[in-house]
Amino acid sequence: AQSVTQLDSQVPVFEEAPVELRCNYSSSVSVYLFWYVQYPNQGLQLLLKYLSGSTLVKGINGFEAEFNKSQTSFHLRKPSVHISDTAEYFCAALTSGTYKYIFGTGTRLKVLA
Amino acid sequence: ETGVTQSPTHLIKTRGQQVTLRCSSQSGHNTVSWYQQALGQGPQFIFQYYREEENGRGNFPPRFSGLQFPNYSSELNVNALELDDSALYLCASRAGQGRAGTEAFFGQGTRLTVV
């Protein structure tokens, strides 16, 4: 069965420091991978997606992620975070030919001044 | 702005009651999905509609039902509410079933509290 694992439930980091949020997926078939951000009392906003091609994907707000097929990972990175990046981040997978997103349990990023 | 709107934004219901949540999809999107997000959890897939037909369902009991209308707006109905149904309900619309429809656009959600 397909699954998505986010290894860290909370990540505190100081402003202007780099951050990496980890995501691993489990699937025997090709998948599309996504990172969404959720601010308090709001829905999900797409940060970036991997469908095919280059394994390094750049998204909005300075975020990027790298697809690693051998390690079945899709970690999210940002070289320098801002206070406004404080939010919940969800990794998700969509198997080609299916219809539903499988989400991880989320990582709460807290940026400290 | 995603263009997906949900109503109401907040709702309080009593156990045993029925509730209807509404979603207006982004223009041109013929596929809508509903997700339940319990506190501190990731969204869980409830079901999906494509051109007014349900074409996928997650592990939710039959008291969770839905409709999609010709204008692609959608409803989620929950009967016999239980306390565990308290959650944020998210609607997501997509442009189709193929590669072009891989990106889902989410609404801001409806926060349902069952007391």
Short mmCIF file of C-alpha atoms in Angstrom, two decimals:
data_model
loop_
_atom_site.label_atom_id
_atom_site.label_comp_id
_atom_site.label_asym_id
_atom_site.label_seq_id
_atom_site.Cartn_x
_atom_site.Cartn_y
_atom_site.Cartn_z
CA ALA A 1 0.00 0.00 0.00
CA GLN A 2 1.10 3.50 -0.71
CA SER A 3 2.18 5.63 2.25
CA VAL A 4 3.91 8.92 3.03
CA THR A 5 6.05 9.41 6.12
CA GLN A 6 7.14 12.74 7.51
CA LEU A 7 9.82 11.97 10.01
CA ASP A 8 9.65 15.16 12.06
CA SER A 9 6.46 16.37 13.70
CA GLN A 10 8.03 19.69 14.70
CA VAL A 11 11.07 21.59 13.47
CA PRO A 12 12.21 24.75 15.29
CA VAL A 13 14.73 26.89 13.44
CA PHE A 14 16.10 30.40 13.85
CA GLU A 15 15.29 33.08 11.31
CA GLU A 16 17.67 33.19 8.32
CA ALA A 17 18.92 29.66 9.04
CA PRO A 18 18.49 26.84 6.50
CA VAL A 19 15.88 24.16 6.99
CA GLU A 20 15.11 20.70 5.65
CA LEU A 21 11.79 18.95 6.15
CA ARG A 22 11.97 15.24 5.48
CA CYS A 23 9.52 13.11 3.53
CA ASN A 24 9.69 9.47 2.49
CA TYR A 25 7.16 7.65 0.38
CA SER A 26 6.37 4.02 -0.20
CA SER A 27 5.04 2.92 -3.53
CA SER A 28 5.69 0.12 -5.97
CA VAL A 29 4.64 2.26 -8.90
CA SER A 30 5.48 5.71 -10.20
CA VAL A 31 4.20 8.55 -8.11
CA TYR A 32 3.74 12.25 -8.35
CA LEU A 33 4.95 14.08 -5.26
CA PHE A 34 3.86 17.35 -3.71
CA TRP A 35 4.53 19.68 -0.82
CA TYR A 36 1.69 21.77 0.55
CA VAL A 37 1.75 24.47 3.22
CA GLN A 38 -1.09 25.20 5.62
CA TYR A 39 -1.29 28.40 7.61
CA PRO A 40 -3.53 28.50 10.72
CA ASN A 41 -7.24 28.22 9.94
CA GLN A 42 -6.60 28.00 6.22
CA GLY A 43 -6.63 25.38 3.49
CA LEU A 44 -3.64 23.90 1.71
CA GLN A 45 -1.46 25.86 -0.69
CA LEU A 46 0.79 24.11 -3.18
CA LEU A 47 4.50 24.86 -2.71
CA LEU A 48 5.89 22.62 -5.42
CA LYS A 49 5.38 19.36 -7.27
CA TYR A 50 7.40 16.63 -8.93
CA LEU A 51 5.81 14.93 -11.93
CA SER A 52 8.84 13.82 -13.95
CA GLY A 53 12.10 15.12 -15.38
CA SER A 54 14.63 17.05 -13.31
CA THR A 55 14.84 15.71 -9.79
CA LEU A 56 15.39 19.18 -8.30
CA VAL A 57 12.15 21.07 -8.17
CA LYS A 58 11.82 24.73 -7.32
CA GLY A 59 8.66 26.15 -5.83
CA ILE A 60 7.22 29.32 -4.43
CA ASN A 61 8.61 31.38 -1.56
CA GLY A 62 12.17 30.13 -2.13
CA PHE A 63 11.46 26.48 -1.37
CA GLU A 64 12.90 23.58 -3.33
CA ALA A 65 12.78 19.80 -3.08
CA GLU A 66 14.78 16.93 -4.47
CA PHE A 67 13.26 13.68 -5.65
CA ASN A 68 15.47 10.70 -4.83
CA LYS A 69 14.10 7.50 -6.28
CA SER A 70 16.69 5.18 -4.74
CA GLN A 71 15.97 6.52 -1.25
CA THR A 72 12.27 7.06 -1.95
CA SER A 73 12.56 10.55 -0.52
CA PHE A 74 11.32 14.01 -1.40
CA HIS A 75 12.82 16.37 1.17
CA LEU A 76 11.89 20.05 1.24
CA ARG A 77 14.57 22.69 1.73
CA LYS A 78 14.93 26.42 2.09
CA PRO A 79 18.34 28.11 2.44
CA SER A 80 17.11 30.95 4.65
CA VAL A 81 13.78 30.96 6.47
CA HIS A 82 11.63 33.89 7.55
CA ILE A 83 9.22 34.29 10.44
CA SER A 84 6.41 34.17 7.88
CA ASP A 85 7.38 30.58 6.97
CA THR A 86 5.98 29.39 10.31
CA ALA A 87 3.25 26.94 9.28
CA GLU A 88 2.35 23.28 8.87
CA TYR A 89 3.90 21.52 5.89
CA PHE A 90 2.45 18.41 4.29
CA CYS A 91 4.09 16.01 1.87
CA ALA A 92 1.70 14.15 -0.43
CA ALA A 93 1.82 11.47 -3.10
CA LEU A 94 -0.49 10.76 -6.00
CA THR A 95 -0.07 7.46 -7.80
CA SER A 96 -0.29 7.67 -11.55
CA GLY A 97 -3.70 6.48 -12.69
CA THR A 98 -5.35 6.76 -9.30
CA TYR A 99 -7.43 9.49 -7.85
CA LYS A 100 -6.45 10.25 -4.30
CA TYR A 101 -3.68 12.08 -2.55
CA ILE A 102 -1.96 10.29 0.31
CA PHE A 103 -0.74 12.82 2.86
CA GLY A 104 1.88 12.59 5.55
CA THR A 105 1.03 13.61 9.09
CA GLY A 106 2.63 17.01 8.65
CA THR A 107 5.64 18.89 10.02
CA ARG A 108 5.15 22.04 12.05
CA LEU A 109 7.87 24.52 11.15
CA LYS A 110 8.41 27.17 13.80
CA VAL A 111 10.77 29.98 12.89
CA LEU A 112 12.27 31.73 15.88
CA ALA A 113 13.43 35.35 15.98
CA GLU B 1 -6.05 32.70 -4.69
CA THR B 2 -7.18 29.20 -5.67
CA GLY B 3 -10.76 29.91 -6.63
CA VAL B 4 -12.15 27.05 -4.56
CA THR B 5 -14.63 28.30 -1.99
CA GLN B 6 -16.29 26.40 0.83
CA SER B 7 -19.22 27.21 3.05
CA PRO B 8 -19.77 27.58 5.86
CA THR B 9 -16.35 28.26 7.38
CA HIS B 10 -17.37 27.08 10.84
CA LEU B 11 -20.21 24.91 12.06
CA ILE B 12 -21.31 23.44 15.37
CA LYS B 13 -23.66 20.46 15.39
CA THR B 14 -25.05 18.09 17.98
CA ARG B 15 -24.28 14.38 17.96
CA GLY B 16 -26.85 12.50 15.86
CA GLN B 17 -27.65 15.45 13.61
CA GLN B 18 -27.00 15.70 9.88
CA VAL B 19 -24.81 18.28 8.14
CA THR B 20 -24.25 19.48 4.58
CA LEU B 21 -21.02 21.19 3.54
CA ARG B 22 -20.69 22.97 0.22
CA CYS B 23 -17.88 23.57 -2.23
CA SER B 24 -17.59 25.66 -5.35
CA SER B 25 -14.83 24.34 -7.60
CA GLN B 26 -12.31 26.37 -9.52
CA SER B 27 -13.60 27.37 -12.94
CA GLY B 28 -13.16 24.61 -15.54
CA HIS B 29 -12.41 21.88 -12.99
CA ASN B 30 -14.56 18.77 -13.40
CA THR B 31 -13.10 16.70 -10.56
CA VAL B 32 -13.70 17.35 -6.89
CA SER B 33 -12.45 15.49 -3.84
CA TRP B 34 -13.26 15.77 -0.16
CA TYR B 35 -10.81 15.25 2.68
CA GLN B 36 -11.18 15.07 6.45
CA GLN B 37 -8.39 16.59 8.52
CA ALA B 38 -8.55 15.76 12.20
CA LEU B 39 -6.61 17.94 14.62
CA GLY B 40 -2.88 17.31 14.31
CA GLN B 41 -3.27 14.93 11.37
CA GLY B 42 -2.86 15.03 7.63
CA PRO B 43 -5.93 15.12 5.39
CA GLN B 44 -7.64 11.77 4.79
CA PHE B 45 -9.39 11.08 1.48
CA ILE B 46 -13.18 10.67 1.77
CA PHE B 47 -14.31 10.43 -1.85
CA GLN B 48 -14.01 11.94 -5.31
CA TYR B 49 -16.51 12.93 -7.99
CA TYR B 50 -15.79 13.21 -11.68
CA ARG B 51 -18.47 14.63 -13.97
CA GLU B 52 -21.17 14.04 -11.34
CA GLU B 53 -20.26 10.40 -10.66
CA GLU B 54 -18.44 9.10 -7.61
CA ASN B 55 -15.28 7.40 -8.90
CA GLY B 56 -13.30 6.79 -5.75
CA ARG B 57 -13.88 6.37 -2.03
CA GLY B 58 -11.69 6.14 1.03
CA ASN B 59 -12.28 4.26 4.29
CA PHE B 60 -15.33 6.19 5.41
CA PRO B 61 -18.73 4.73 6.29
CA PRO B 62 -21.81 5.18 4.06
CA ARG B 63 -23.15 7.95 6.30
CA PHE B 64 -20.61 10.13 4.46
CA SER B 65 -22.14 10.85 1.08
CA GLY B 66 -21.81 13.45 -1.62
CA LEU B 67 -23.09 15.05 -4.75
CA GLN B 68 -21.57 16.90 -7.65
CA PHE B 69 -23.76 19.19 -9.73
CA PRO B 70 -23.63 20.04 -13.46
CA ASN B 71 -21.81 23.26 -12.68
CA TYR B 72 -19.24 21.08 -10.82
CA SER B 73 -20.06 22.47 -7.40
CA SER B 74 -20.26 19.80 -4.75
CA GLU B 75 -21.78 18.82 -1.42
CA LEU B 76 -20.59 16.59 1.39
CA ASN B 77 -23.34 15.17 3.59
CA VAL B 78 -22.74 13.47 6.90
CA ASN B 79 -25.59 11.72 8.70
CA ALA B 80 -25.81 10.62 12.33
CA LEU B 81 -22.92 12.80 13.41
CA GLU B 82 -20.47 11.40 15.92
CA LEU B 83 -18.04 13.26 18.15
CA ASP B 84 -15.12 11.88 16.10
CA ASP B 85 -16.48 13.63 13.01
CA SER B 86 -15.18 16.89 14.45
CA ALA B 87 -12.53 17.99 11.97
CA LEU B 88 -11.60 20.38 9.19
CA TYR B 89 -13.24 19.29 5.95
CA LEU B 90 -11.36 20.25 2.82
CA CYS B 91 -12.62 20.35 -0.72
CA ALA B 92 -10.14 20.08 -3.59
CA SER B 93 -10.77 20.55 -7.29
CA ARG B 94 -8.71 19.32 -10.20
CA ALA B 95 -8.77 19.95 -13.93
CA GLY B 96 -9.32 16.30 -14.87
CA GLN B 97 -8.24 12.73 -14.45
CA GLY B 98 -5.05 12.71 -16.44
CA ARG B 99 -1.65 14.32 -15.99
CA ALA B 100 -3.18 17.77 -16.43
CA GLY B 101 -5.27 17.14 -13.37
CA THR B 102 -2.50 16.16 -10.98
CA GLU B 103 -2.53 19.46 -9.10
CA ALA B 104 -5.33 19.84 -6.59
CA PHE B 105 -6.52 23.27 -5.52
CA PHE B 106 -7.88 23.33 -1.99
CA GLY B 107 -10.50 25.50 -0.39
CA GLN B 108 -10.03 27.06 3.02
CA GLY B 109 -12.04 24.33 4.66
CA THR B 110 -15.07 24.01 6.92
CA ARG B 111 -14.35 23.51 10.60
CA LEU B 112 -17.03 21.15 11.96
CA THR B 113 -17.42 20.72 15.69
CA VAL B 114 -19.75 18.00 16.98
CA VAL B 115 -20.85 18.37 20.60
#
